[in-house]
Short mmCIF file of C-alpha atoms and ligand atoms in Angstrom, two decimals:
data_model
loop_
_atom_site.label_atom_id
_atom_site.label_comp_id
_atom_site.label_asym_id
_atom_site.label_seq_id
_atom_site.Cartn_x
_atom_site.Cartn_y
_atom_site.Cartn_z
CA UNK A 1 0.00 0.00 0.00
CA UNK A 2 2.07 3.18 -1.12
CA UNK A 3 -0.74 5.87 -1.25
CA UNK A 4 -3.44 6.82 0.95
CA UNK A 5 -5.94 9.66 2.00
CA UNK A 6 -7.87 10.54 5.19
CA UNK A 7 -11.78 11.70 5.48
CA UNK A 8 -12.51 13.55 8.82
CA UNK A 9 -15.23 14.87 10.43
CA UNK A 10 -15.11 18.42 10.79
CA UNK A 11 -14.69 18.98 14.49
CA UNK A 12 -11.61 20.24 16.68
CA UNK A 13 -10.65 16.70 18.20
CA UNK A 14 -11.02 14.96 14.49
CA UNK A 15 -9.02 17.72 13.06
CA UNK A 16 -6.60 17.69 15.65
CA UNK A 17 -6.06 13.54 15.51
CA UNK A 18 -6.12 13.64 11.52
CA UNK A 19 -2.87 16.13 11.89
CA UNK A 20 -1.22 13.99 14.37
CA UNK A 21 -1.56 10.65 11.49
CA UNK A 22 -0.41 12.58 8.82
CA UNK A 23 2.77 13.61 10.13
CA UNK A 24 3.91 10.18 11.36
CA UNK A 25 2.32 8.55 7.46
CA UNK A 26 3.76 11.17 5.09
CA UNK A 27 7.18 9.75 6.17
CA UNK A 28 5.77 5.57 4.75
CA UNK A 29 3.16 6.84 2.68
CA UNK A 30 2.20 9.17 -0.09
CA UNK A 31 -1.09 11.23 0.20
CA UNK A 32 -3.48 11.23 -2.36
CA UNK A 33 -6.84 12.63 -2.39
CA UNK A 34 -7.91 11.13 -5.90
CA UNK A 35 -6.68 8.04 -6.05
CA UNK A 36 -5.86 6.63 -2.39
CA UNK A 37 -5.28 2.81 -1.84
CA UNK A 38 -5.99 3.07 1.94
CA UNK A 39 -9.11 5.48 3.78
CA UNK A 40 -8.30 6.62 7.06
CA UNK A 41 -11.84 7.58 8.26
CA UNK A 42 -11.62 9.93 11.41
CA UNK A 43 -14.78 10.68 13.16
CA UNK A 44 -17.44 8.45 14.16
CA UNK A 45 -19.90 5.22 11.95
CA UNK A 46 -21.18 7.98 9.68
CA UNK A 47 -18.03 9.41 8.61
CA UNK A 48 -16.67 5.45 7.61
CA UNK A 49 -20.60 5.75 5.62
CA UNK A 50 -19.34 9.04 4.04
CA UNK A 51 -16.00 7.34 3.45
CA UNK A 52 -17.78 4.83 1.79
CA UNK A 53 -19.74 6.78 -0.77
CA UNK A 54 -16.96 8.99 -1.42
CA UNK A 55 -14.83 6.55 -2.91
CA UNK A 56 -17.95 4.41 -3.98
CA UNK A 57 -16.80 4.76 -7.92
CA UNK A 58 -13.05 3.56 -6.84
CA UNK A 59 -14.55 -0.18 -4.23
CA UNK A 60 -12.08 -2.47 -6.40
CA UNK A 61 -9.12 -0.41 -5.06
CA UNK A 62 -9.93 1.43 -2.06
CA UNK A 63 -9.59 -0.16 1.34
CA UNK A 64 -11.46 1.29 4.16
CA UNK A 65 -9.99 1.60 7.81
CA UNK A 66 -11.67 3.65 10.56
CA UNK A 67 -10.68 5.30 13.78
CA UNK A 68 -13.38 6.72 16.24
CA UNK A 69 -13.50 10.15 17.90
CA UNK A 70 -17.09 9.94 19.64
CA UNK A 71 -18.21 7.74 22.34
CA UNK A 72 -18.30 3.90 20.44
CA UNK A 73 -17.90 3.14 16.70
CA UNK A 74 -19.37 0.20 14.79
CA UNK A 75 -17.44 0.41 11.70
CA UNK A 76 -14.18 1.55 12.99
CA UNK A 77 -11.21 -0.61 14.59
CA UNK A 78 -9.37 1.87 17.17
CA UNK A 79 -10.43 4.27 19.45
CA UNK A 80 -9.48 7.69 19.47
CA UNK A 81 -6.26 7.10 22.00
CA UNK A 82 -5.14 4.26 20.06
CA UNK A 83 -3.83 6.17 17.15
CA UNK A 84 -0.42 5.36 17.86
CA UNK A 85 -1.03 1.67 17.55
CA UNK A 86 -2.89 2.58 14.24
CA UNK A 87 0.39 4.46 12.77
CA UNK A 88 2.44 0.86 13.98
CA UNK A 89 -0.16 -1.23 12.70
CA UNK A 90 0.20 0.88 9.09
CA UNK A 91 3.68 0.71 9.61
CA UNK A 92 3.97 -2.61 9.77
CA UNK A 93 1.59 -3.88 7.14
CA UNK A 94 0.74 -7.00 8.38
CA UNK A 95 -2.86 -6.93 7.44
CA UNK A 96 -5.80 -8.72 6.10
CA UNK A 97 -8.84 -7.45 3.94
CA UNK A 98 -12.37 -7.99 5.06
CA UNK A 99 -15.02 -7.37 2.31
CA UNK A 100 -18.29 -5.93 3.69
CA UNK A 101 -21.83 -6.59 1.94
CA UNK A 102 -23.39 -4.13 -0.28
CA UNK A 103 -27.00 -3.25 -1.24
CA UNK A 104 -27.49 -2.52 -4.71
CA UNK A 105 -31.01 -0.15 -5.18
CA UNK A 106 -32.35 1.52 -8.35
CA UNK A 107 -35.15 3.83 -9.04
CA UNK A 108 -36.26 4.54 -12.26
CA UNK A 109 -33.85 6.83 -13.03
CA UNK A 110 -31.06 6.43 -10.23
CA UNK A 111 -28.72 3.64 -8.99
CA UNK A 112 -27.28 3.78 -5.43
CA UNK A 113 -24.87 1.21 -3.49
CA UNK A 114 -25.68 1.21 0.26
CA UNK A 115 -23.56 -0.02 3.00
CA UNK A 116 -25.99 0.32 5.82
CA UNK A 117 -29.52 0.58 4.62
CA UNK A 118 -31.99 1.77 1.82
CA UNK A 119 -35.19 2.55 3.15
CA UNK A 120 -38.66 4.38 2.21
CA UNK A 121 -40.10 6.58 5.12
CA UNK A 122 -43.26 8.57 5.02
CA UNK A 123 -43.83 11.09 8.05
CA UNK A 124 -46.85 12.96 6.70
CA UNK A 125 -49.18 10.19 5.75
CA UNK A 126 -49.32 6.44 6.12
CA UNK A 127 -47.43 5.16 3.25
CA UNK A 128 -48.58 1.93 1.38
CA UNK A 129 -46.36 0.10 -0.17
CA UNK A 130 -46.84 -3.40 -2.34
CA UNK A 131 -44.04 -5.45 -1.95
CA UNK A 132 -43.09 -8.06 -4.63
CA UNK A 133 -40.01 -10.35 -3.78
CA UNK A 134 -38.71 -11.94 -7.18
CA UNK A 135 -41.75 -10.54 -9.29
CA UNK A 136 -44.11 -12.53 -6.85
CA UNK A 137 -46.77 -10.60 -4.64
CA UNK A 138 -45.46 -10.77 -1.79
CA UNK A 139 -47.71 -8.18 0.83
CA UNK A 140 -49.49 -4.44 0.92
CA UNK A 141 -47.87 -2.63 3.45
CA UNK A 142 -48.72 0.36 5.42
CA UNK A 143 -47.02 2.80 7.67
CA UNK A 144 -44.34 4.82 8.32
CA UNK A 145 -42.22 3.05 5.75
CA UNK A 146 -39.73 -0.03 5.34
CA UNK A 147 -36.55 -0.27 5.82
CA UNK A 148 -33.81 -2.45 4.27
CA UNK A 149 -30.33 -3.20 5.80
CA UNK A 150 -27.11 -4.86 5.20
CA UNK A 151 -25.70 -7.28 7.95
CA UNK A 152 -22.97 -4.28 8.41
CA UNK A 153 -26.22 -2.08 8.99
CA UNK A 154 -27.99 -4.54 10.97
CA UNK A 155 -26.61 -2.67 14.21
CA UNK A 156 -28.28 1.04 13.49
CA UNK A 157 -31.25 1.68 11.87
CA UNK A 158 -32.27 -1.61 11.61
CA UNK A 159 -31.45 -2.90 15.48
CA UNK A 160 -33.83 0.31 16.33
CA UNK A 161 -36.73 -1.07 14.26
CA UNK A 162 -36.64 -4.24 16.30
CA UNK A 163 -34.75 -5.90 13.50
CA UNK A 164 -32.03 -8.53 13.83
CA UNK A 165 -28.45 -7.98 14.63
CA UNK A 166 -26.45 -10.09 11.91
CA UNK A 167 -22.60 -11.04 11.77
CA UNK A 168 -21.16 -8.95 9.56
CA UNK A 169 -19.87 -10.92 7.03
CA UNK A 170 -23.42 -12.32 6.02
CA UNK A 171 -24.65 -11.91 2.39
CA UNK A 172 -27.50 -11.34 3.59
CA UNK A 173 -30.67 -8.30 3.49
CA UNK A 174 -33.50 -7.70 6.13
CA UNK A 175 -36.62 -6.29 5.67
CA UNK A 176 -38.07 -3.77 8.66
CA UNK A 177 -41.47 -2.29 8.72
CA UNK A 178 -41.02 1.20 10.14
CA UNK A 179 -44.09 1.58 12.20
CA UNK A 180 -46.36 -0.80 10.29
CA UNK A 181 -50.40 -0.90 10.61
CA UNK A 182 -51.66 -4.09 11.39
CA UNK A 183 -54.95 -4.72 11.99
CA UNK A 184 -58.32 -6.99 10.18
CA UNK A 185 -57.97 -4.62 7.32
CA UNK A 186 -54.71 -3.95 6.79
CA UNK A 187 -52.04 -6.99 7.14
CA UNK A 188 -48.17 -7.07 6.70
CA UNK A 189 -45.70 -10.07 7.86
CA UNK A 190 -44.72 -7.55 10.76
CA UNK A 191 -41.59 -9.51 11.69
CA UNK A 192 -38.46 -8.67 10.04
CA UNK A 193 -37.66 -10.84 6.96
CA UNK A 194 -34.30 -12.05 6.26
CA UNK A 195 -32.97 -12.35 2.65
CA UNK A 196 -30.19 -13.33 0.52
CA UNK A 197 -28.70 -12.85 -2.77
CA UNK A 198 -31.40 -14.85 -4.63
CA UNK A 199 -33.84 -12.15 -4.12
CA UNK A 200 -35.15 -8.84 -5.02
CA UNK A 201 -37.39 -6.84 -3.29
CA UNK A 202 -39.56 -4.66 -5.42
CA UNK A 203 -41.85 -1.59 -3.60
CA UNK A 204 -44.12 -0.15 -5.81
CA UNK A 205 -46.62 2.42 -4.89
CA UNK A 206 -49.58 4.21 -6.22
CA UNK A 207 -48.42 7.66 -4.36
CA UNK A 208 -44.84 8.37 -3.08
CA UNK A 209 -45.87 11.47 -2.34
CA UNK A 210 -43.67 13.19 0.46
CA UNK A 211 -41.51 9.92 0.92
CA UNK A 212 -38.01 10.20 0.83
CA UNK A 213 -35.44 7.39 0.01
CA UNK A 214 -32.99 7.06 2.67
CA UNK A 215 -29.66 5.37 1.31
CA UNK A 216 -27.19 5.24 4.29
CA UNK A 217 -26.83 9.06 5.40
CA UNK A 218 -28.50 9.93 2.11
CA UNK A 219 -31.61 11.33 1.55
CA UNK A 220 -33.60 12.03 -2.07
CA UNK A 221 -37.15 12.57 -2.48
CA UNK A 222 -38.99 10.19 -3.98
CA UNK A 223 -40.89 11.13 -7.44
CA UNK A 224 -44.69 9.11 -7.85
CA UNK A 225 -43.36 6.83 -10.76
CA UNK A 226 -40.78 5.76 -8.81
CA UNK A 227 -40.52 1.82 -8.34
CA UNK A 228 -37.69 0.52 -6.42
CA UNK A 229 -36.01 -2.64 -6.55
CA UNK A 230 -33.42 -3.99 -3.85
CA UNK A 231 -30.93 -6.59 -4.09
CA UNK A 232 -27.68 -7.47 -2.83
CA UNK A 233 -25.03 -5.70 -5.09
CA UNK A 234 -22.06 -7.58 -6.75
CA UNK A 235 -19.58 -4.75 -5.44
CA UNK A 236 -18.40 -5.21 -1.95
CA UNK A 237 -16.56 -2.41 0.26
CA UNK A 238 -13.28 -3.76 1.52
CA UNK A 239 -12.00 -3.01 5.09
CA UNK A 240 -8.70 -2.87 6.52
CA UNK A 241 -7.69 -5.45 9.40
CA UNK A 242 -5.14 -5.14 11.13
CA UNK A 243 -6.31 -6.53 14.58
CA UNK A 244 -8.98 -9.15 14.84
CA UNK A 245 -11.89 -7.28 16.68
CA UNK A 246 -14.71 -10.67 17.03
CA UNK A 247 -17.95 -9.57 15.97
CA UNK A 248 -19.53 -10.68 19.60
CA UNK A 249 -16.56 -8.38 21.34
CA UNK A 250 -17.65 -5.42 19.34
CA UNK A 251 -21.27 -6.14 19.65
CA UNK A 252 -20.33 -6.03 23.28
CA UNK A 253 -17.88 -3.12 23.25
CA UNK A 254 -20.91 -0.95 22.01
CA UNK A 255 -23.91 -2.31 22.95
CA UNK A 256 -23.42 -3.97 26.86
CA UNK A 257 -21.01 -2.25 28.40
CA UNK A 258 -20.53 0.86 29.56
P1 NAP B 1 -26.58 9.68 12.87
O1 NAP B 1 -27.87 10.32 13.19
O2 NAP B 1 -25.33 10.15 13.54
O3 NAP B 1 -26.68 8.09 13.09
C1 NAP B 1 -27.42 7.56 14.13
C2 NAP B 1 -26.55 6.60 14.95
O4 NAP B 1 -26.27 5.41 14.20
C3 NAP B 1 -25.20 7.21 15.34
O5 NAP B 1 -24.95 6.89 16.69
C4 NAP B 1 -24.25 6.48 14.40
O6 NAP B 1 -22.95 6.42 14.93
C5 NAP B 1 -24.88 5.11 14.38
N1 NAP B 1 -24.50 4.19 13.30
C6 NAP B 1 -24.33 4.44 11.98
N2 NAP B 1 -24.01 3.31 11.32
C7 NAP B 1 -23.97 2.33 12.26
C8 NAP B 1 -23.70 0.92 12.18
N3 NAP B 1 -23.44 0.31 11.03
N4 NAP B 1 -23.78 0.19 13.33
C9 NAP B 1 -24.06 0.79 14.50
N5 NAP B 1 -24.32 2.12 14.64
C10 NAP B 1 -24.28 2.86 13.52
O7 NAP B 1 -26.42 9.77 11.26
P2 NAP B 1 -25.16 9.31 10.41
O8 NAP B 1 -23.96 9.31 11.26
O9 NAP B 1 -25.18 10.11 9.15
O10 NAP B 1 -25.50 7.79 10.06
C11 NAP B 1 -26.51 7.46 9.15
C12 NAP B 1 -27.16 6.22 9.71
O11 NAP B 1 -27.91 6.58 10.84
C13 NAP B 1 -28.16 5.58 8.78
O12 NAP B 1 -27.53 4.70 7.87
C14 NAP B 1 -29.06 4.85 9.78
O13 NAP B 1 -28.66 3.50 9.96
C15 NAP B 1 -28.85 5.56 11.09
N6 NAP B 1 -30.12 6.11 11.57
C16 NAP B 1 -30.64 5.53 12.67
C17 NAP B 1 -31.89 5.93 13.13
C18 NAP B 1 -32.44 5.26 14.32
O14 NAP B 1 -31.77 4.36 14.87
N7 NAP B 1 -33.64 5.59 14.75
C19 NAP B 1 -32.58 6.94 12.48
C20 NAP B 1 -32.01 7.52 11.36
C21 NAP B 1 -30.76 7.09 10.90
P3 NAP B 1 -22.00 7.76 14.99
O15 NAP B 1 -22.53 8.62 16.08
O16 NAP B 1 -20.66 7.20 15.30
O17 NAP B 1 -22.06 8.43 13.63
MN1 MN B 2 -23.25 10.31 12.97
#
């Protein structure tokens, strides 16, 4: 690895710590904005997802590594005082890519790559929503919208809706309802749904009308032809490992204790 750049959220103590890795790196490696082999996010889980899209055009050569300024941090390996150990890590370069799952969605006229979630949320009206999964009828929803995460992305939005929380490395998609009506007239599945690479998961609605489509930290407003169709996407986003973190530890590390 001979070039790399940094992305860093735009507050004193991420500025400060992005200064400190650049002078030890610029003496081993070579920064470069464009064309970076390594990013060094700095910040918290949704500067890795802006990371992520940044380079989102350059996945086959770009490899993602993460280092957390805020209180716990999903997608990044070291905490904010273990920089140094980050810089020695580098240093040596005794490492090992891990490829995190994509979600592939497209609208009629736009394509997006997610690594967390794509989902369809409607705050001034109940939104229906027919879902097909491979072409087939699947169910009519209704309410606030649906939601549909990665395994990397099982642990925020997703874990709020009541979802699943999914090892990382799964190929795998879930399906959320996001405040879902269920009653005589109106019935959905309710529990999450769990998906894999075999399917696609079509939403198609009469009205869209003051929806938005979330895609990670994204958000674009949704136009009333829009259908949408979600599937597992043939990129992947590679990751940076340097130290084994176990899935359960991290799950742990954030989650149980304090
Ligand atoms: P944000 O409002 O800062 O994100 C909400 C929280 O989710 C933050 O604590 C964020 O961590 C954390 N997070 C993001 N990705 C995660 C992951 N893969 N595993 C565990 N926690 C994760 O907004 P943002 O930083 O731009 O992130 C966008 C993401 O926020 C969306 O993809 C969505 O998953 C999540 N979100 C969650 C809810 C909810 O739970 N009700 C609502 C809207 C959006 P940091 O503080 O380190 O950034
Ligand atoms: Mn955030």
């Amino acid at each position: 690895m001979k070039t790399y750049a940094i992305v860093c959220k735009q507050d004193p103590q991420s500025l400060s710590l992005s200064e400190k890795l650049k002078a030890q790196l610029n003496d081993i490696l070579i920064y470069d904005e464009e064309h970076p082999e390594m990013v060094i996010s700095v910040g918290g889980d949704g500067t890795m997802l802006y990371s992520v899209h940044k380079y989102m055009d350059q996945l086959e050569r770009v490899a993602f590594i993460g280092i957390h300024t805020g209180t716990l941090g999903f997608l990044t390996d070291y905490q904010r005082d273990e920089y140094q150990q980050l810089i020695d890590d580098i240093r040596k370069g005794d490492y090992l890519i891990y490829e995190r799952h994509l979600l592939e969605v497209k609208t009629k006229e736009e394509k997006y790559l997610a690594l967390n979630e794509v989902r369809v949320e409607n705050n001034r009206r109940s939104q229906v929503i027919d879902v097909y999964i491979n072409d087939d009828f699947f169910e009519t929803f209704r309410g606030n919208g649906l939601c549909v995460s990665t395994a990397s992305g099982s642990t925020a939005y997703n874990k709020s809706l009541g979802g699943a929380v999914i090892n990382s490395n799964a190929g795998l998609m879930q399906l959320s309802e996001i405040a879902g009506i269920h009653h005589n007239a109106y019935r959905s599945l309710g529990s999450p749904l769990i998906l894999d690479k075999s399917h696609t998961i079509h939403l198609q609605s009469q009205s869209y009308q003051g929806a938005i489509l979330g895609v990670d930290h994204l958000v674009i407003d949704l136009k009333d032809k829009d259908s949408i169709d979600i599937a597992m996407a043939n990129q992947k986003a590679r990751f940076l490992q340097y130290k084994r973190v176990p899935f359960t530890k991290r799950l742990k590390r954030a989650y149980l204790r304090s």
